[in-house]
CSV table of C-alpha atoms in Angstrom, one decimal:
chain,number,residue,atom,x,y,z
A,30,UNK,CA,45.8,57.5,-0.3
A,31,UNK,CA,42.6,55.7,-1.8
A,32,UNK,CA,42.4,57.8,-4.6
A,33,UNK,CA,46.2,58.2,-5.2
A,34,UNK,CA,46.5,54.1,-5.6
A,35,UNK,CA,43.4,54.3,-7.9
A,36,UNK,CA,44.9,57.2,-10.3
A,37,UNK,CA,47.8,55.1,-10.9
A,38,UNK,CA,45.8,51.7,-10.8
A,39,UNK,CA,43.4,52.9,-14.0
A,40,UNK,CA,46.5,53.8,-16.3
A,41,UNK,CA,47.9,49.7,-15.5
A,42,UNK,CA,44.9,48.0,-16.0
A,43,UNK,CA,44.3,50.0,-19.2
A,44,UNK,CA,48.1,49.0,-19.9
A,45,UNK,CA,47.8,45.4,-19.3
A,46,UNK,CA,44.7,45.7,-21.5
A,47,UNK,CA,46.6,46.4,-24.3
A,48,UNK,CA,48.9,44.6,-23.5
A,49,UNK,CA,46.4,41.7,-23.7
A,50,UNK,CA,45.3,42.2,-26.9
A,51,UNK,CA,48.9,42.3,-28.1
A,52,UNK,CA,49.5,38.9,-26.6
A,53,UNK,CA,46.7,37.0,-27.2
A,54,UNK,CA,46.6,38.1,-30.9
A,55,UNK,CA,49.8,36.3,-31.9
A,56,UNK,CA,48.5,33.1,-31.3
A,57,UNK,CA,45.1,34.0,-33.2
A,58,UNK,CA,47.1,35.2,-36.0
A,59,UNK,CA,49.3,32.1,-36.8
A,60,UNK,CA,46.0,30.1,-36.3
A,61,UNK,CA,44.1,32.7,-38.8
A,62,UNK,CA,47.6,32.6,-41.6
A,63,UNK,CA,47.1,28.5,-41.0
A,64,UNK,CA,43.2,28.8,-41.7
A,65,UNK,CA,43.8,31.3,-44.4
A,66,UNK,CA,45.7,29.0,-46.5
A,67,UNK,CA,42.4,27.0,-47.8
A,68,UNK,CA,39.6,30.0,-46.8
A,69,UNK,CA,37.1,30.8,-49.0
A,70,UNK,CA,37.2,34.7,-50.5
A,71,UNK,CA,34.0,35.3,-48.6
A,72,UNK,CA,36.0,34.4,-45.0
A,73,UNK,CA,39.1,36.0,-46.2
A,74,UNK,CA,36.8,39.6,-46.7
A,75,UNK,CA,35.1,38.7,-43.0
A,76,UNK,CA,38.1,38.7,-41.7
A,77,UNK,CA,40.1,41.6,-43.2
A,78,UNK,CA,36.8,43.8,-42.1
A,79,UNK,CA,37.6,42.3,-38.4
A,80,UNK,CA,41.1,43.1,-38.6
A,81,UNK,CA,40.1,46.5,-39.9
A,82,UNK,CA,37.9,47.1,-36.4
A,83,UNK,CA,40.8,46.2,-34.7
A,84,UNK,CA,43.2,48.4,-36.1
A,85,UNK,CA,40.7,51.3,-35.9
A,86,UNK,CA,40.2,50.3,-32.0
A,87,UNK,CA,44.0,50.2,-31.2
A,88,UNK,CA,43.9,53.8,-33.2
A,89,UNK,CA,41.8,55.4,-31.0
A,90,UNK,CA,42.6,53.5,-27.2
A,91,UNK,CA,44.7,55.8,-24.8
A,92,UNK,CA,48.4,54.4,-24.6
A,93,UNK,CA,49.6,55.7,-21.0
A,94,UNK,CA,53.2,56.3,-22.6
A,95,UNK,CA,52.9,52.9,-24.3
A,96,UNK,CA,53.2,54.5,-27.8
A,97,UNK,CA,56.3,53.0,-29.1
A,98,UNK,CA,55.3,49.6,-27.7
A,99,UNK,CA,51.5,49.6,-29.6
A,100,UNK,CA,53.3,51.0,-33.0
A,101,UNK,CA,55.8,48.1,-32.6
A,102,UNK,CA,53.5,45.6,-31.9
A,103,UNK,CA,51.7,46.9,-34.9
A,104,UNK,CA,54.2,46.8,-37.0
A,105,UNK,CA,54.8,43.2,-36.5
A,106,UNK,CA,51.0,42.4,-36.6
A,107,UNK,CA,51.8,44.2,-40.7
A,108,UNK,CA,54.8,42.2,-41.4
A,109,UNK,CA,53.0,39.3,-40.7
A,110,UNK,CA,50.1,40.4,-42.9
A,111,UNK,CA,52.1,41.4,-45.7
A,112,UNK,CA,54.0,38.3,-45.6
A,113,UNK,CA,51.1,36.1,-46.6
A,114,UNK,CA,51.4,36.2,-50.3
A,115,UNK,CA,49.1,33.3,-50.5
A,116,UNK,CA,46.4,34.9,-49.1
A,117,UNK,CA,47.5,38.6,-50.4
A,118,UNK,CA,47.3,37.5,-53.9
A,119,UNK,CA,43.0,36.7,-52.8
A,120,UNK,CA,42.6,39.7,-51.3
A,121,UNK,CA,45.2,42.6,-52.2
A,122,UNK,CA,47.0,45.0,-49.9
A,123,UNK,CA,44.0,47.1,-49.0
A,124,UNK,CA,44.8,47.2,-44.8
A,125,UNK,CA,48.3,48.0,-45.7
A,126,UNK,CA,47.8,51.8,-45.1
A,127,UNK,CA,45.1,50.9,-41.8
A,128,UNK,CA,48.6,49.4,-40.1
A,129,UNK,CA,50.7,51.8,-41.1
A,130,UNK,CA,47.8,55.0,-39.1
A,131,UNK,CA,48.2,53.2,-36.2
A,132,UNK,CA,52.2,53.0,-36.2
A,133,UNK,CA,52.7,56.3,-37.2
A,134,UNK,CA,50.2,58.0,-35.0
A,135,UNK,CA,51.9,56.4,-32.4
A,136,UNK,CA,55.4,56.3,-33.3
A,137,UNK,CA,56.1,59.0,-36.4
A,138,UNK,CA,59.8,59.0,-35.6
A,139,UNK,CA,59.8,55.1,-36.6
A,140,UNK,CA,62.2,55.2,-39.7
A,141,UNK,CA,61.4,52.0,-40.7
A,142,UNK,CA,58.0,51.8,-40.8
A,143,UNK,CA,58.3,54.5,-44.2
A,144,UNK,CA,59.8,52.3,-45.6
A,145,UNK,CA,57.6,49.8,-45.7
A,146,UNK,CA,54.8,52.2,-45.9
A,147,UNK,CA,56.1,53.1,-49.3
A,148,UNK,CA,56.6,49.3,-50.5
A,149,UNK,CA,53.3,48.2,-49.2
A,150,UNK,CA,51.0,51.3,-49.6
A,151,UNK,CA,52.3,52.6,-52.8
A,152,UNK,CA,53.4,49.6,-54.9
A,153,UNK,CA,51.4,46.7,-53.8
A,154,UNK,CA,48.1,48.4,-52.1
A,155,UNK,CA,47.7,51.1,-55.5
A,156,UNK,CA,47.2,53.7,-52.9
A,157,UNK,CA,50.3,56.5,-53.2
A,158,UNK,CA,47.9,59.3,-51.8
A,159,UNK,CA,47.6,57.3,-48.5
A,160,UNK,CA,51.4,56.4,-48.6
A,161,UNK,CA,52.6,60.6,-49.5
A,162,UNK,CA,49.7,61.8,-46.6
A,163,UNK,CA,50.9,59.4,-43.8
A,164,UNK,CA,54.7,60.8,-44.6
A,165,UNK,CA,53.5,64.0,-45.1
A,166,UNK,CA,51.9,63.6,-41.4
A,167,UNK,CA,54.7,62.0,-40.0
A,168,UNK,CA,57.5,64.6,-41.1
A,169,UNK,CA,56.0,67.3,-39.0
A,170,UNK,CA,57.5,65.3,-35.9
A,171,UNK,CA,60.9,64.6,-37.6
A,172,UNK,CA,64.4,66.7,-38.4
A,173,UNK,CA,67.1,66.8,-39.9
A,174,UNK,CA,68.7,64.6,-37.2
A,175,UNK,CA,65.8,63.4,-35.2
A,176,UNK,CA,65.5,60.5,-35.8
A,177,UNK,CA,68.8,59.6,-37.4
A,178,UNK,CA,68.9,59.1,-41.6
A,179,UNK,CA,65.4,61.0,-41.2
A,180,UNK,CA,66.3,62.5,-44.8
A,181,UNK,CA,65.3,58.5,-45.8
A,182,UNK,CA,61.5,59.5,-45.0
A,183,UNK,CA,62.0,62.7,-47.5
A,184,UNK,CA,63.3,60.0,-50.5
A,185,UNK,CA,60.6,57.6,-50.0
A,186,UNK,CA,58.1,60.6,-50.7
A,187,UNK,CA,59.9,61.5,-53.4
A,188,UNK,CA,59.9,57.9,-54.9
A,189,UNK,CA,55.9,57.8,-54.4
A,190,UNK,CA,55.6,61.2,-55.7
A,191,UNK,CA,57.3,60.1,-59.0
A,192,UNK,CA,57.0,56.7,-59.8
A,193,UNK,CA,52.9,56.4,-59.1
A,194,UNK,CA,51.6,60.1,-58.9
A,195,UNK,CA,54.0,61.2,-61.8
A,196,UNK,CA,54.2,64.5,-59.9
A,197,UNK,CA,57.8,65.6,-61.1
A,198,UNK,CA,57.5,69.6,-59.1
A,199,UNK,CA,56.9,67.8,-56.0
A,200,UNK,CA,59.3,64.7,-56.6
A,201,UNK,CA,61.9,67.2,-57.0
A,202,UNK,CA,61.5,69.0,-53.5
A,203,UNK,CA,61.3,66.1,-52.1
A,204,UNK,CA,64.6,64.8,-53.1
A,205,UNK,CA,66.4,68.5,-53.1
A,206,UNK,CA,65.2,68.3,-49.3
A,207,UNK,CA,66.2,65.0,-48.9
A,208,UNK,CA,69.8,66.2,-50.0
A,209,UNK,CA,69.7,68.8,-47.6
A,210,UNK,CA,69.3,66.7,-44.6
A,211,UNK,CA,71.6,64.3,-45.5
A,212,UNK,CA,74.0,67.0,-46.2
A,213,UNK,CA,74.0,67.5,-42.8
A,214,UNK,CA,76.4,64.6,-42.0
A,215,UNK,CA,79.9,63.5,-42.8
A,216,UNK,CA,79.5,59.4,-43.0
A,217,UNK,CA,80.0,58.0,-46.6
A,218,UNK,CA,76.4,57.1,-46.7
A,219,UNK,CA,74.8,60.1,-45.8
A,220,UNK,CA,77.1,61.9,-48.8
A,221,UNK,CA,75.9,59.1,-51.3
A,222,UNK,CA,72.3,59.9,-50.2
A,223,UNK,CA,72.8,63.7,-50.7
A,224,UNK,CA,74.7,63.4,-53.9
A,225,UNK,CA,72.5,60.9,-55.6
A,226,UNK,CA,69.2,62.9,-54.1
A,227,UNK,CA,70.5,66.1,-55.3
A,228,UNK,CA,71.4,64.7,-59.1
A,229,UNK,CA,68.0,63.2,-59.1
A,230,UNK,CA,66.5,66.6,-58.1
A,231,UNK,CA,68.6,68.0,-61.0
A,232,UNK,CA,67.3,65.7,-63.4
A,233,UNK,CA,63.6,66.7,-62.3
A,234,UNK,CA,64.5,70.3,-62.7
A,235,UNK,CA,65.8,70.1,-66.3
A,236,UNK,CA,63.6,67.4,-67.6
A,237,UNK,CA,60.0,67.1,-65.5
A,238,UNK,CA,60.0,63.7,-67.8
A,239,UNK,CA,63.5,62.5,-67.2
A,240,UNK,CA,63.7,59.4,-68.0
A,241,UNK,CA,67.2,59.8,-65.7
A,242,UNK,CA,65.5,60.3,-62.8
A,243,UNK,CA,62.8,57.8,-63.2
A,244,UNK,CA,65.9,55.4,-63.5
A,245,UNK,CA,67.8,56.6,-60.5
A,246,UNK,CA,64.1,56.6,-58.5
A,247,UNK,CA,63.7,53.0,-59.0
A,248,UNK,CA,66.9,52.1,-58.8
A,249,UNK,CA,66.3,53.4,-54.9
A,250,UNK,CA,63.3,50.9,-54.5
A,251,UNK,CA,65.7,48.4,-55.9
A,252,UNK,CA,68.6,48.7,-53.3
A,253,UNK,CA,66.4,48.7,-50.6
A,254,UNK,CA,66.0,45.7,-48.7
A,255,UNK,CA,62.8,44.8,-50.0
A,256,UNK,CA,61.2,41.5,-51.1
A,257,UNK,CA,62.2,39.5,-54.5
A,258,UNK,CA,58.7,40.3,-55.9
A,259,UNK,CA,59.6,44.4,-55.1
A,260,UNK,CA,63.5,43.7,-56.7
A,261,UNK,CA,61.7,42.0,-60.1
A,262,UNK,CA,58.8,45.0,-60.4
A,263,UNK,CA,61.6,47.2,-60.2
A,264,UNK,CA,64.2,45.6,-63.1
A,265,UNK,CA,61.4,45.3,-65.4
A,266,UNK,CA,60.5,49.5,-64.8
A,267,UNK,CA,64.6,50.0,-65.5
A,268,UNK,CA,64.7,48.1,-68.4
A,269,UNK,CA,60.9,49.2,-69.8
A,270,UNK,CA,62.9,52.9,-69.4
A,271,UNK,CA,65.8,51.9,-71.5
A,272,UNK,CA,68.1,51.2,-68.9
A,273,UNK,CA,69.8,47.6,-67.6
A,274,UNK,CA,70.4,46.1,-64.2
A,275,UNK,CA,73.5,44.5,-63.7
A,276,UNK,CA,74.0,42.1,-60.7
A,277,UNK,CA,77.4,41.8,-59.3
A,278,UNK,CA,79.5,39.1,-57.9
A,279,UNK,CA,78.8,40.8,-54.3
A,280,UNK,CA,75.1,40.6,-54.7
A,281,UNK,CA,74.6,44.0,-55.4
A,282,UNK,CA,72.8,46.0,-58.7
A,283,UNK,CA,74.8,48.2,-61.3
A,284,UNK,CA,72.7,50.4,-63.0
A,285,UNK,CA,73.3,50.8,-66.5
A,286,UNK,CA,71.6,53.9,-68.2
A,287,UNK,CA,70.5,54.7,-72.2
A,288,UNK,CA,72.7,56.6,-73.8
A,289,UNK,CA,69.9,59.7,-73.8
A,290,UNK,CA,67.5,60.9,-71.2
């Protein structure tokens, strides 16, 4: 009986462990964004390394079945981190992919988080090798359906692939696979994913250089739901390409496209 109550007592203590260090970090971090805001460069690096320790800790601690709690409480821990554009614009985006290990070791069916990977890793961190290895690492645990709009991971890839590694032959599997998933599925956006990932992966295939596709590809990071900063870096890439961004009454962008690829 002794040893029955201990086997299940180690697994909680260990839980409401990490559990502590999920709750007492929330205050610590809105005390360290409030410090932040007048630190010196030399305290901002001392405490990015800290972080950096801590992410590497929470990497490696056993979770007891508490995965998709640690990822999320991770993930919040990132939004918080790559909210600060104050302090980001000292110190750059370099933990963005140290988050982003730790939520999709623990969690690789979190949709979101790819996302955001992309966003954060890719275009703000300079780091799209990190960003196409943590999705190539996560898709091994995904499917077609599993978890639903999976086929979202598959375009981010592509995007990265693209945009920053200018690796058209492996843009253009990515998005061809991309429409296959999608394909899978009868709702009006699933069908737009397909339809636009497949022309995309048409454009690759004829034209490696397509300007096209490039378009098309940015005009995906532009109708995400990402930041205003993301939504600007993206019009200027349309219109450096030739092409123009219209915004419409409803809020959304019109793509309009040169008259050659």
């Amino acid at each position: 009986m002794l040893l029955s109550r201990q086997s299940i007592a180690t697994p909680f203590v260990i839980c409401v462990c990490i559990l502590g260090v999920g709750l007492i970090q929330f205050p610590q971090l809105q005390k360290l964004i409030n410090s932040q805001k007048s630190a010196s460069l030399e305290i901002l690096e001392k405490e990015i390394k800290s972080e950096k320790l801590r992410l590497n800790f929470l990497q490696k601690i056993p979770s007891f079945g508490y995965d998709n709690f640690i990822a999320d409480l991770v993930y919040l821990n990132f939004s918080q981190y790559f909210g600060d554009d104050e302090v980001r614009d000292k110190t750059g985006y370099s933990l963005s992919p140290e988050y982003f290990e730790v939520i999709l070791e623990r969690d690789p069916r979190f949709l979101a988080a790819y996302r955001s990977l992309s966003v954060s890793t890719s275009l703000y961190a300079g780091m799209p090798e990190r960003a196409i290895a943590l999705a190539e690492k996560g898709l091994k645990s995904l499917s077609p359906s599993v978890p639903e709009k999976s086929y979202y991971v598959w375009r981010s890839k592509g995007i990265d692939e693209l945009l920053f590694l200018g690796n058209a032959k492996a843009a253009q599997q990515s998005f061809a696979t991309a429409a296959n998933w999608a394909s899978n599925f009868s709702d009006p956006e699933s069908q737009m994913i397909a339809n636009n990932s497949q022309k995309t992966a048409e454009f690759l295939s004829r034209n490696p250089n397509s300007k096209y596709a490039q378009i098309s590809t940015w005009a995906m990071v532009l109708n995400y739901q990402v930041d205003e900063r993301t939504q600007k870096r993206a019009i200027r890439a349309i219109e450096a390409l030739g092409g123009k961004v219209i915004t419409t009454p409803e809020g959304t962008h019109k793509i309009v496209f040169p008259p050659k690829d």
